[in-house]
Amino acid sequence: MSSNNTPATGSNAIAASNGSSSPPNERARADDENKFGAKRQAMATLSHLGLELGNSVVYDKERAVRGTLRNGDTQVNLSTNIFGLKTVACDIYLYHLEFVKVFTTGKYAGKSYPFIDPERKAPDFTAFQNRQDHGKLLKAFLNKYPNVFGNDHDTFCYDYAATLYSIAELVYFDTSMFLTEQETNEAIETNEAIGRPYKVTLTVKKPQDNVFNVRDLTRDQSLDLSQQPLHIIRFLELVTSRHAAAHPEEHVMYESKKTYYMRPENYGFNLLQLGGGKYLAAGASKTVACVEGPKNKGAAAVIIDSKKTAFFHAMNLLEMLCATVNVKPTVVINMDQFRDCVQVVKRLEVFPTYGNRQNTPILLSGLTEGDSLTTMMGSNGEEICIAEYFFRRYGITLKYPHWPLAIGAKKVQGNKPSFPVELLTVADYQRVGSGNITSTDIATIVKSCAVLPAIKNREINSCYQSFSFGVDAFMHKAGMSVLGEPLKIPARVLKAPQVKYANGSIYPEQNGKWRLPKQAKYAITATLKRWLAVFLIVPQERMKFGEFEQFAQKFYYECGNRGLRIDEPYGLRQVVCDEHAIEELFETARKEQCEYILFGHSDRDTKHHCMERKYEVISQCVRTKTIYNVMTKSPLSLENIVAKANVKLGGLNYNIVVDDFPFDENVLFIGLGMNHPAGGIGNPHEDPPAHANSVSQDSSEES
C-alpha cells in the first residue's frame, strides 16, 4: 500500500462518514434529468426490439371456468394469510416535509443542505438510523409548534422521510419553523464533540392535490393495474405499520412493508445461528391489496407473511472474519480466505473502538493487501507503519498486526482511510447479501422456511399480533381496523398430473416430489455433434484439470443415458480466465463450427457470461463447487445439468398431462407452478386442514 494512507482519526473520521450535499434545487433538477434519461433509454430499447410499453392487466376471473370438483380432486377449506381491512369514508390530507440543516459556525457557516441526502442510497444501519432521526426531529417540531400542528399528535401518520398524512387540515403550515443547535442535539441525541454545529429548519409544503378519501380505493375498480390508486395503497400500508414503526426497541424497519423482530422470542420465533458471524432473523412482511372477499369484490385487505432473513451479528470485526474463514486470529490468511473476507466487509458499517468518535459509523469498501506493519503513513514529518501510529497516538499495541486493514469507503484528504480490523465493531441491523450466503446457510434457511402449513399458520398469526393494529390511535381516529380472523375459502387439491417421458409416464410421489427415473428418456432429445469442454483457470483454483476431464466424461455418459444423440467432445481445453482469452476461445469455436461449450469455472468468475450471445455459440457454465458435488456426493446435480443442456440444445425433457381439467380455450398458460411444504400437509383432521399464502417466498437469502 502507498505511504499516503490515512488512518481514521481526528477530523478525518467524521469526514469519512459524512459527505457534503448539493443544494436542494440542483438535486431536484438532476433527479428529474436522471429519471427522464433512464426512461428515454428504456423506451429506446423497447422500440429497437419492436416492442411497445403496455399496461399490466389483471385477468378477468369471471371468464375462467372454476369451482368444479373433478375426478381425483379433493375438496378442502383453506385459511389464507389475508386479513380484511375495514375503512370508513375519511378524508386524508397529504403534506411534504423538507428538513434542512443550516450550519452556524466553521467553514460551512451559512450553508444549508438536506438533513438526509435523498439521492444517496444508505446502507442498512444508516438507513435505520435515518428513519429514527427523522421521527425524532418531527416529534420535536410537533412539540415546539402546537400552533401549526395542534396538540393531538395521533392525527398524523409519518413515513419517516418526506411525507406526512393528517386527518385534520393544517392551516398555518407555512409558518417558519426551526430547531436551534441545542434543540437539534437534544432531539436526535447527537454528541456535539463528534458532530458539526447546525440548526434544522422544517418546511411544510402542500401539494396541488393533497386530499383523498380512503374509500376511493374501492369505488372505481379496474383490471388495469396502472389505474389503481397506488397513493391510497401506500398510505394504508404506512398506517397499518404505524404502531410497529414507533417502537424501534421491538421492530427494525427500513420501510413500511417489512419488520424484523429485535426480540423474536416475544413472537414465538427462535434466533437461528448461521455461522460466520451471521444469524437468521425472524420478521414479517405486510402489503395492502384489493381482494375478492366473501361479500365484496375488490375489498381492501392486509396480506401478512412471516419472513426469515440473514443478518450480521454486532460483534468485533476480526472475530467475524475469523469465523467466516474458520481460522484463529493468529493465523496468516491465504489468498482465497482474503477474498472471502473482502466479500464480507464490502458495504459493511462498523464503529471504531478507539478515540472520541466511537459513535460515528464507518462504511467499509474492502481490505488492504498489506498489514499494519507494512502499510506506511506520514506522521509529524516521518514515515511510520500503521501499528506504530496507533501505539503513539492512542497507546494501543495491536495484538494481530499481521491482518489486513479495513478500507473506508469515503476519501479523507484525497485518500481512503485504513483501520485495524481488531479495533472495529460491526454495527447492528445489517442484512447479509447473497454474496455472503454459503450453501450451508441456504440449507438452514430453507429448512427454517419450508415448514408445515400448521406451523406457517401459527407464524402468520404471530406476525399479525406483532403489528398491534388494534391499539393504534391514528387507525381508531380514521375509522380503520384489521379483522382478527383471516379470510377462509373453499378450494380443491387438484389431482396430480402425469409426467410423461419418451418411454413411459409416472405420477408424482405422495410427498409431491417428481423424481427422474433412472431409465427415463427425455421426450424430445437434442442432437450434438461438435462440442467443447473448457476449464477456466483462475489463481488459487483448487480444482485440477484432470478432475474436470472426469466430470466432462460423466456428463457425456449421462447425456447418452437420457437419449441425447451426442458425440464425444472434439476438444478438452484449459483457458486462462480473462476477457481476451475467453473471447479468443469463442472466436475459434465459431470458426470450428462448435455447437456447444461446457464450461467449468470458478465461483468468482463472471467474465464469460456475455460471450454466448455475442458469438452465437451455445454455452453452459457449471461452477467448480457444483462439479465437486457431482463427483463426490450429489449425482442428482448431474441430472439437473444434463436436463438444462437438453433444453438449451432444443430438446424437451418431459410433457405434463392433465386429465379431465377444464382448460379455458381463451386462456394461454405460460407456466405451471406448484408450492408444497416439506414432509406433508400436517394433521388431515384439522379444520381447516391446509394453509394458503397469497405471496410466494423470497430468494434464498431473504425468505
XYZ file of C-alpha atoms in Angstrom:
703
model
C 0.000 0.000 0.000
C 1.212 3.512 -0.716
C 2.651 5.649 2.028
C -0.090 8.273 1.838
C -2.667 6.064 3.587
C -4.690 7.843 6.222
C -5.857 6.159 9.430
C -9.252 7.321 10.634
C -8.549 9.755 13.408
C -9.330 13.309 14.422
C -11.346 15.248 11.864
C -10.692 12.581 9.260
C -13.067 10.055 10.795
C -16.105 12.254 10.545
C -15.197 13.207 7.009
C -15.123 9.547 6.143
C -18.725 9.067 7.128
C -20.418 12.310 6.169
C -20.412 13.581 2.598
C -21.426 17.035 1.504
C -24.735 17.547 -0.234
C -25.635 19.671 -3.197
C -28.323 22.348 -2.823
C -31.920 21.028 -2.965
C -32.854 22.796 -6.213
C -29.788 21.410 -8.022
C -30.525 17.924 -6.737
C -34.135 18.164 -7.843
C -33.109 19.127 -11.379
C -30.525 16.352 -11.516
C -33.096 13.867 -10.237
C -35.576 14.852 -12.949
C -32.890 14.580 -15.630
C -31.782 11.164 -14.389
C -35.337 9.843 -14.342
C -36.066 11.239 -17.784
C -32.822 9.862 -19.198
C -33.420 6.410 -17.751
C -36.982 6.320 -19.071
C -35.901 7.521 -22.501
C -33.196 4.856 -22.652
C -35.662 2.144 -21.665
C -38.197 3.284 -24.267
C -35.490 3.376 -26.959
C -34.505 -0.194 -26.116
C -38.117 -1.360 -26.401
C -38.507 0.441 -29.721
C -35.339 -1.188 -31.062
C -36.808 -4.588 -30.182
C -40.102 -3.740 -31.870
C -41.979 -3.598 -28.562
C -44.354 -1.044 -27.096
C -44.962 -0.274 -23.448
C -48.248 -1.811 -22.348
C -50.351 -1.749 -19.200
C -50.379 -4.561 -16.671
C -53.872 -6.038 -16.679
C -55.362 -8.469 -14.189
C -57.080 -11.424 -15.845
C -60.857 -11.254 -15.549
C -61.577 -14.335 -13.460
C -65.275 -14.176 -14.318
C -64.345 -15.654 -17.705
C -62.459 -18.569 -16.188
C -64.047 -21.971 -15.611
C -63.593 -22.737 -11.937
C -65.077 -24.381 -8.907
C -65.846 -27.748 -10.495
C -64.829 -30.785 -8.456
C -63.304 -33.270 -10.908
C -62.420 -36.918 -10.629
C -59.377 -37.249 -8.372
C -59.709 -33.780 -6.807
C -60.044 -33.298 -3.052
C -62.184 -30.553 -1.558
C -60.676 -28.637 1.375
C -61.174 -25.454 3.373
C -58.269 -23.036 3.198
C -57.187 -20.465 5.733
C -55.302 -17.679 3.964
C -52.885 -15.024 5.172
C -55.335 -12.310 4.061
C -56.983 -10.152 6.743
C -59.840 -7.815 5.878
C -59.231 -4.073 6.297
C -62.340 -2.163 7.369
C -62.469 1.525 6.473
C -64.920 4.415 6.588
C -65.240 7.448 4.343
C -62.470 9.633 5.738
C -60.582 12.487 4.100
C -56.802 12.359 4.443
C -54.570 15.392 3.870
C -51.106 14.965 2.385
C -48.099 17.228 3.048
C -44.448 17.097 2.031
C -41.758 17.793 4.626
C -38.315 19.212 3.933
C -35.749 19.088 6.737
C -32.676 21.249 6.103
C -29.583 21.589 8.279
C -28.093 25.079 8.440
C -24.507 25.395 9.663
C -23.851 28.286 12.017
C -20.074 28.074 12.573
C -16.960 26.687 10.932
C -16.062 26.644 7.263
C -19.640 25.684 6.317
C -21.167 28.596 8.267
C -24.222 29.970 6.485
C -24.553 26.999 4.160
C -27.557 24.690 4.171
C -28.034 21.113 2.989
C -30.778 18.498 3.197
C -30.713 16.786 6.581
C -30.509 13.454 4.733
C -29.392 13.337 1.103
C -32.317 11.595 -0.687
C -30.148 10.674 -3.673
C -27.643 8.677 -1.652
C -28.574 5.048 -1.072
C -27.782 4.384 2.554
C -26.602 1.008 3.887
C -28.810 -0.767 6.400
C -27.582 0.671 9.701
C -27.574 4.246 8.403
C -30.972 3.753 6.728
C -32.435 2.589 10.041
C -30.844 5.500 11.927
C -32.047 7.997 9.311
C -35.634 6.855 9.867
C -35.236 7.229 13.620
C -33.659 10.681 13.309
C -36.462 11.878 11.028
C -39.033 10.635 13.523
C -37.284 12.352 16.442
C -36.980 15.628 14.549
C -40.655 15.652 13.605
C -41.629 14.935 17.209
C -39.526 17.905 18.347
C -41.203 20.191 15.797
C -44.666 18.928 16.786
C -43.927 19.784 20.415
C -42.398 23.190 19.626
C -45.073 24.399 17.197
C -48.556 23.460 18.509
C -49.938 26.479 16.662
C -49.121 24.651 13.408
C -49.734 21.011 14.309
C -52.106 21.203 17.272
C -51.750 19.214 20.475
C -53.038 15.835 19.285
C -50.127 14.125 17.544
C -52.175 10.992 16.872
C -53.872 12.785 13.992
C -50.655 12.342 11.979
C -49.094 9.407 10.165
C -45.477 9.888 9.066
C -43.383 7.848 6.615
C -40.100 8.757 8.398
C -38.828 10.549 5.315
C -40.658 13.345 3.482
C -44.408 12.628 3.637
C -46.887 13.470 6.385
C -50.538 12.373 6.378
C -53.081 14.151 8.554
C -56.710 13.583 9.467
C -57.120 17.331 10.016
C -56.189 20.017 7.515
C -53.228 22.181 8.503
C -53.994 25.907 8.386
C -50.704 27.551 9.408
C -48.327 25.137 7.693
C -46.407 27.990 6.037
C -45.052 29.140 9.415
C -41.250 29.458 9.571
C -40.012 26.643 11.837
C -36.565 25.704 13.140
C -34.733 23.896 15.928
C -31.683 25.519 17.483
C -28.368 23.672 17.736
C -29.162 22.620 21.301
C -32.713 21.559 20.417
C -31.401 19.552 17.457
C -28.812 17.757 19.584
C -31.403 17.010 22.250
C -33.905 15.759 19.674
C -31.632 13.332 17.839
C -29.287 12.716 20.780
C -26.181 13.789 18.899
C -22.824 14.276 20.547
C -21.571 17.799 19.825
C -17.979 16.586 20.214
C -18.302 14.466 17.088
C -20.748 16.487 15.027
C -20.795 19.826 13.311
C -22.967 22.517 14.903
C -26.086 23.181 12.887
C -29.716 24.010 13.351
C -32.544 22.285 11.475
C -35.362 24.021 9.635
C -38.651 22.432 8.601
C -40.665 23.476 5.568
C -44.153 22.011 5.107
C -45.345 22.007 1.508
C -48.904 21.444 0.340
C -49.156 19.561 -2.984
C -51.720 20.701 -5.525
C -53.877 17.609 -4.935
C -53.314 17.000 -1.249
C -56.578 15.400 -0.172
C -58.099 11.996 -0.899
C -60.736 9.773 0.634
C -59.791 6.321 1.886
C -62.872 4.804 0.257
C -61.637 5.936 -3.179
C -59.614 2.717 -3.189
C -62.650 0.518 -3.765
C -65.043 2.852 -5.568
C -63.618 2.528 -9.065
C -62.320 -0.985 -9.650
C -60.293 -1.640 -12.789
C -58.446 -4.646 -14.159
C -55.807 -2.221 -15.430
C -53.144 -2.054 -12.722
C -51.976 1.336 -13.983
C -55.352 2.761 -12.953
C -55.188 1.585 -9.351
C -54.921 4.372 -6.733
C -51.405 3.479 -5.608
C -51.183 6.553 -3.371
C -54.013 5.182 -1.224
C -52.462 1.714 -1.078
C -49.161 3.260 0.026
C -50.989 5.242 2.714
C -52.777 2.146 4.035
C -49.526 0.193 4.136
C -47.993 3.018 6.140
C -50.934 3.314 8.532
C -51.003 -0.400 9.306
C -47.280 -0.200 10.197
C -47.599 2.940 12.332
C -47.535 1.295 15.757
C -44.660 -1.031 14.876
C -42.588 1.796 13.378
C -42.999 3.819 16.570
C -41.374 1.055 18.652
C -37.807 0.517 17.386
C -36.985 -1.374 20.563
C -39.201 -4.162 19.183
C -39.136 -3.630 15.414
C -36.337 -2.923 12.940
C -37.902 -1.351 9.856
C -36.294 0.043 6.715
C -39.685 0.617 5.050
C -43.362 0.241 5.885
C -43.795 -3.220 4.322
C -41.307 -5.226 6.400
C -40.316 -5.542 10.019
C -37.684 -7.630 11.786
C -38.039 -8.537 15.437
C -35.489 -7.345 17.982
C -36.815 -9.913 20.447
C -38.152 -12.745 18.275
C -38.947 -14.927 21.286
C -41.760 -12.492 22.133
C -43.494 -13.574 18.916
C -42.818 -17.295 19.027
C -39.682 -17.334 16.849
C -36.189 -18.615 17.533
C -32.881 -16.980 16.656
C -31.029 -19.414 14.369
C -27.238 -19.198 14.141
C -25.782 -19.467 10.631
C -22.073 -19.309 11.430
C -19.528 -16.789 10.198
C -20.966 -14.092 12.452
C -24.442 -14.396 10.901
C -27.861 -15.335 12.235
C -31.320 -15.864 10.762
C -33.669 -13.153 11.968
C -37.432 -13.522 12.059
C -39.825 -10.850 10.912
C -42.952 -10.129 8.925
C -43.879 -8.709 5.544
C -47.146 -6.855 5.019
C -48.866 -5.453 1.959
C -52.276 -3.973 1.219
C -54.297 -5.054 -1.808
C -57.847 -5.340 -3.056
C -59.088 -8.925 -2.939
C -62.296 -10.840 -3.529
C -63.828 -11.263 -0.105
C -66.914 -13.321 0.769
C -69.159 -10.245 0.498
C -67.305 -7.631 -1.501
C -65.434 -7.779 -4.776
C -62.335 -5.645 -4.538
C -62.375 -5.140 -0.777
C -59.228 -3.818 0.897
C -57.183 -6.382 2.791
C -53.875 -6.701 4.616
C -51.692 -9.605 3.460
C -49.229 -10.814 6.088
C -46.461 -13.369 5.836
C -43.650 -14.469 8.113
C -40.166 -13.597 6.943
C -36.702 -15.044 7.614
C -33.623 -13.001 6.691
C -29.910 -13.386 7.405
C -28.293 -10.631 9.494
C -24.782 -9.925 10.731
C -24.132 -10.060 14.460
C -22.983 -6.859 16.140
C -19.522 -8.117 17.102
C -15.816 -7.473 16.751
C -14.896 -7.380 13.060
C -11.777 -9.539 13.453
C -13.806 -12.199 15.262
C -16.348 -12.133 12.432
C -13.672 -12.530 9.757
C -12.066 -15.402 11.670
C -15.462 -17.112 11.920
C -16.057 -16.551 8.204
C -12.883 -18.326 7.065
C -12.697 -20.636 10.111
C -9.267 -19.609 11.406
C -7.817 -18.312 14.657
C -6.696 -14.664 14.740
C -3.054 -15.751 14.992
C -3.208 -17.347 11.511
C -1.964 -15.565 8.386
C -4.790 -15.982 5.864
C -4.205 -17.173 2.293
C -5.482 -15.517 -0.890
C -8.788 -17.450 -1.030
C -9.512 -16.560 2.588
C -8.565 -12.952 1.863
C -11.133 -12.796 -0.961
C -13.820 -14.245 1.299
C -13.017 -11.617 3.931
C -13.152 -8.825 1.339
C -16.609 -10.022 0.317
C -17.763 -9.709 3.930
C -16.540 -6.170 4.579
C -17.807 -4.576 1.357
C -20.591 -2.094 2.234
C -20.348 -3.130 5.897
C -20.767 -0.448 8.555
C -18.591 -0.528 11.659
C -17.690 1.556 14.704
C -14.150 2.271 15.933
C -13.387 1.174 19.492
C -10.769 3.894 19.998
C -10.651 7.680 20.048
C -13.504 10.125 20.559
C -15.629 9.069 17.573
C -16.834 5.697 18.739
C -20.455 6.602 17.904
C -19.688 7.507 14.291
C -20.395 4.682 11.806
C -17.811 3.990 9.105
C -18.713 2.411 5.771
C -16.081 -0.049 4.517
C -15.152 -0.863 0.925
C -12.566 -3.634 1.230
C -9.279 -4.769 2.759
C -5.692 -3.763 2.079
C -3.252 -6.330 0.741
C -0.688 -5.079 3.253
C -0.932 -5.296 7.037
C -0.393 -2.874 9.923
C 3.365 -3.490 9.929
C 3.968 -2.957 6.205
C 1.474 -0.172 5.489
C 3.186 3.179 5.983
C 1.885 6.680 6.616
C 3.239 10.137 7.277
C 3.100 11.415 10.857
C 4.795 14.583 12.115
C 7.212 14.596 9.214
C 8.285 10.948 9.341
C 7.159 7.668 7.776
C 5.837 5.140 10.281
C 3.736 1.992 9.964
C 0.087 1.923 10.982
C 0.837 -0.245 14.022
C 3.383 2.289 15.281
C 0.952 5.144 14.665
C -1.742 3.578 16.851
C 0.793 2.956 19.609
C 1.996 6.567 19.559
C -1.404 8.208 19.047
C -3.628 6.045 21.251
C -1.224 3.930 23.287
C -2.678 0.808 21.635
C -0.432 -2.160 20.872
C -2.107 -4.197 18.149
C -2.423 -7.880 19.043
C -2.758 -9.058 15.451
C -0.831 -6.608 13.238
C -0.446 -9.274 10.515
C -4.108 -8.924 9.499
C -5.112 -6.764 6.509
C -6.516 -3.333 7.257
C -10.136 -2.391 6.618
C -10.536 0.339 4.000
C -13.067 3.133 4.465
C -15.365 3.872 1.541
C -15.070 7.676 1.770
C -11.862 9.538 0.979
C -10.245 11.743 3.596
C -7.792 14.347 2.312
C -7.680 12.530 -1.021
C -7.092 9.026 0.387
C -9.281 6.285 1.771
C -8.539 5.737 5.480
C -7.390 2.394 6.873
C -8.418 0.730 10.132
C -7.033 -2.273 12.063
C -9.848 -4.835 11.957
C -9.311 -5.769 15.612
C -10.313 -2.213 16.602
C -13.660 -2.209 14.769
C -17.104 -3.387 15.870
C -19.795 -4.348 13.358
C -22.869 -2.116 13.541
C -26.226 -3.722 14.258
C -29.247 -4.054 11.918
C -27.275 -5.114 8.814
C -28.691 -7.732 6.458
C -26.423 -10.260 4.754
C -26.179 -10.023 0.962
C -26.343 -13.025 -1.354
C -22.568 -12.962 -1.842
C -22.051 -13.889 1.810
C -24.612 -16.696 1.964
C -22.972 -20.128 1.919
C -24.529 -23.412 0.817
C -24.755 -24.399 4.490
C -26.591 -21.141 5.234
C -29.014 -21.835 2.390
C -29.775 -25.295 3.779
C -30.549 -23.781 7.196
C -32.697 -21.037 5.671
C -34.672 -23.465 3.509
C -35.263 -25.784 6.459
C -36.480 -22.864 8.553
C -38.808 -21.516 5.847
C -40.215 -24.761 4.387
C -42.459 -25.573 7.350
C -45.749 -27.412 7.716
C -48.898 -25.381 6.999
C -49.945 -25.646 10.643
C -46.643 -24.067 11.712
C -46.868 -21.454 8.961
C -50.346 -20.589 10.164
C -49.053 -20.030 13.705
C -46.213 -17.878 12.370
C -48.610 -15.678 10.403
C -50.908 -15.268 13.408
C -47.881 -14.237 15.488
C -46.890 -11.736 12.805
C -50.431 -10.356 12.827
C -50.242 -9.829 16.589
C -46.850 -8.114 16.299
C -48.292 -5.175 14.334
C -50.761 -4.329 17.164
C -53.364 -2.973 14.758
C -55.990 -2.636 17.475
C -54.078 -0.198 19.692
C -53.007 2.405 17.143
C -54.682 5.737 17.872
C -54.465 7.050 14.298
C -56.297 3.988 12.949
C -59.015 4.490 15.562
C -59.451 8.155 14.671
C -59.565 7.327 10.926
C -62.118 4.546 11.444
C -59.804 1.751 10.292
C -59.460 -1.740 11.702
C -57.957 -5.032 10.603
C -60.133 -8.095 11.096
C -58.826 -10.583 13.625
C -59.581 -13.686 11.555
C -58.041 -14.381 8.143
C -60.095 -14.962 5.031
C -61.221 -18.593 4.696
C -62.210 -20.045 1.343
C -63.317 -23.406 -0.109
C -60.790 -24.880 -2.512
C -59.670 -28.028 -4.333
C -56.498 -30.049 -4.214
C -56.113 -30.919 -7.882
C -55.253 -34.403 -8.972
C -51.544 -34.625 -9.663
C -50.775 -34.535 -13.400
C -48.756 -37.176 -15.192
C -45.130 -36.525 -16.033
C -44.664 -38.136 -19.418
C -41.250 -39.199 -20.757
C -40.451 -40.873 -24.055
C -40.555 -44.360 -22.541
C -43.402 -44.087 -20.062
C -45.319 -41.928 -17.632
C -45.134 -41.536 -13.877
C -47.189 -39.791 -11.243
C -45.585 -37.620 -8.592
C -44.844 -39.400 -5.346
C -47.111 -38.948 -2.345
C -44.890 -36.212 -0.909
C -45.197 -34.221 -4.136
C -41.648 -34.791 -5.387
C -41.096 -35.570 -9.051
C -38.115 -37.860 -9.276
C -36.497 -38.685 -12.597
C -36.423 -42.491 -13.032
C -33.024 -43.913 -13.933
C -34.390 -45.448 -17.132
C -36.384 -42.372 -18.255
C -35.614 -40.919 -21.691
C -36.364 -37.301 -22.493
C -39.487 -36.624 -24.556
C -37.554 -34.847 -27.323
C -33.808 -35.366 -27.348
C -31.281 -32.978 -28.841
C -28.507 -33.869 -31.265
C -24.983 -32.665 -30.556
C -22.117 -33.416 -32.945
C -19.405 -30.850 -32.221
C -18.816 -29.576 -28.732
C -16.029 -28.486 -26.390
C -15.372 -28.911 -22.680
C -13.381 -25.932 -21.380
C -11.868 -25.367 -17.932
C -11.275 -21.729 -16.973
C -8.072 -21.192 -14.997
C -8.061 -18.686 -12.123
C -5.357 -18.050 -9.486
C -5.512 -20.344 -6.437
C -8.137 -22.563 -8.099
C -8.350 -25.779 -6.087
C -9.819 -27.942 -8.844
C -7.366 -29.662 -11.204
C -7.881 -30.057 -14.941
C -7.922 -33.854 -14.581
C -10.922 -33.626 -12.260
C -12.747 -31.504 -14.806
C -11.967 -34.097 -17.511
C -13.615 -36.767 -15.345
C -16.677 -34.559 -14.947
C -16.915 -33.981 -18.721
C -16.823 -37.762 -19.220
C -19.654 -38.236 -16.702
C -21.639 -35.523 -18.490
C -21.176 -37.300 -21.833
C -22.384 -40.650 -20.455
C -25.387 -39.113 -18.680
C -26.450 -37.404 -21.927
C -26.424 -40.811 -23.617
C -28.424 -42.349 -20.763
C -31.176 -39.770 -21.287
C -31.366 -40.347 -25.035
C -29.377 -37.386 -26.368
C -27.662 -38.149 -29.668
C -24.263 -36.841 -28.672
C -20.728 -37.410 -29.939
C -17.666 -37.232 -27.731
C -16.195 -33.730 -27.353
C -13.755 -32.865 -30.096
C -11.673 -30.958 -27.543
C -10.908 -30.704 -23.813
C -9.166 -27.386 -23.202
C -7.826 -25.098 -20.499
C -8.154 -21.333 -20.922
C -6.925 -18.534 -18.689
C -9.921 -16.732 -17.245
C -9.535 -13.264 -18.682
C -11.734 -11.451 -21.164
C -9.250 -11.563 -24.067
C -8.560 -15.310 -23.771
C -12.255 -16.185 -23.453
C -13.202 -14.060 -26.448
C -10.430 -15.699 -28.469
C -11.844 -19.100 -27.457
C -15.318 -18.183 -28.722
C -13.915 -16.839 -31.986
C -12.028 -20.104 -32.537
C -15.036 -22.214 -31.554
C -17.241 -20.406 -34.037
C -14.703 -20.992 -36.831
C -14.567 -24.682 -35.849
C -18.386 -24.864 -36.164
C -18.685 -25.716 -32.489
C -22.324 -26.068 -31.408
C -21.925 -26.098 -27.634
C -19.307 -25.310 -24.960
C -19.424 -26.834 -21.473
C -17.525 -24.559 -19.069
C -16.092 -25.423 -15.696
C -15.415 -22.147 -13.907
C -14.671 -20.597 -10.555
C -17.438 -19.354 -8.322
C -15.827 -15.917 -8.504
C -15.853 -15.544 -12.287
C -18.384 -13.678 -14.445
C -16.249 -12.669 -17.447
C -17.655 -15.194 -19.932
C -21.374 -14.546 -19.430
C -21.879 -12.213 -22.406
C -19.891 -14.196 -24.988
C -22.613 -16.718 -25.880
C -24.897 -14.013 -27.183
C -22.109 -12.158 -28.962
C -20.748 -15.181 -30.884
C -23.985 -17.239 -31.057
C -22.333 -20.354 -29.654
C -24.461 -22.109 -27.032
C -22.635 -22.449 -23.722
C -23.380 -23.818 -20.293
C -21.459 -22.823 -17.180
C -21.001 -25.210 -14.270
C -19.311 -23.896 -11.150
C -16.432 -25.846 -9.665
C -18.391 -26.157 -6.430
C -21.161 -27.965 -8.335
C -18.618 -30.183 -10.109
C -17.242 -31.239 -6.723
C -20.782 -32.137 -5.640
C -21.301 -34.226 -8.790
C -18.030 -36.090 -8.298
C -18.455 -36.728 -4.566
C -21.913 -36.619 -3.050
C -24.695 -35.396 -5.344
C -25.315 -37.320 -8.591
C -28.694 -35.562 -8.828
C -26.778 -32.381 -9.704
C -25.533 -34.096 -12.877
C -29.118 -34.958 -13.863
C -30.048 -31.297 -13.500
C -27.066 -30.185 -15.604
C -27.937 -32.596 -18.417
C -31.625 -31.640 -18.257
C -30.656 -27.998 -18.719
C -28.306 -28.876 -21.584
C -31.041 -30.768 -23.441
C -33.350 -27.745 -23.286
C -30.548 -25.359 -24.317
C -29.932 -27.539 -27.380
C -33.597 -27.536 -28.416
C -34.903 -30.629 -26.651
C -37.882 -31.180 -24.362
C -37.402 -33.128 -21.150
C -40.986 -34.186 -20.406
C -44.646 -33.425 -21.036
C -47.246 -32.607 -18.411
C -50.510 -34.477 -18.987
C -53.509 -33.184 -17.047
C -56.543 -35.470 -17.165
C -60.084 -34.092 -17.122
C -59.124 -30.483 -16.387
C -61.457 -27.762 -17.722
C -58.985 -25.530 -19.532
C -60.460 -22.322 -20.858
C -59.565 -22.187 -24.547
C -59.302 -18.408 -24.265
C -56.502 -18.630 -21.682
C -52.845 -19.142 -22.570
C -50.932 -20.949 -19.809
C -47.306 -19.829 -19.882
C -46.165 -21.759 -16.829
C -47.189 -24.168 -14.119
C -46.073 -23.517 -10.562
C -46.590 -25.756 -7.570
C -45.881 -24.977 -3.924
C -45.837 -27.638 -1.247
C -44.331 -27.902 2.246
C -41.709 -30.429 3.197
C -42.892 -33.585 4.907
C -46.621 -33.495 4.199
C -49.517 -31.181 4.984
C -49.978 -31.846 8.703
C -52.974 -33.301 10.510
C -55.716 -34.152 7.959
C -58.382 -33.920 10.663
C -57.706 -30.285 11.477
C -60.206 -27.746 10.161
C -59.050 -26.055 8.031
C -56.529 -28.769 7.075
C -54.339 -26.618 4.842
C -52.994 -23.117 4.654
C -52.629 -20.902 1.603
C -50.268 -17.988 1.147
C -51.115 -15.200 -1.228
C -47.467 -14.435 -1.929
C -44.562 -16.708 -2.772
C -41.373 -16.941 -0.749
C -38.479 -14.619 -1.485
C -34.996 -15.533 -2.650
C -32.834 -17.849 -0.631
C -31.142 -15.148 1.361
C -34.432 -13.482 2.302
C -37.444 -15.722 2.681
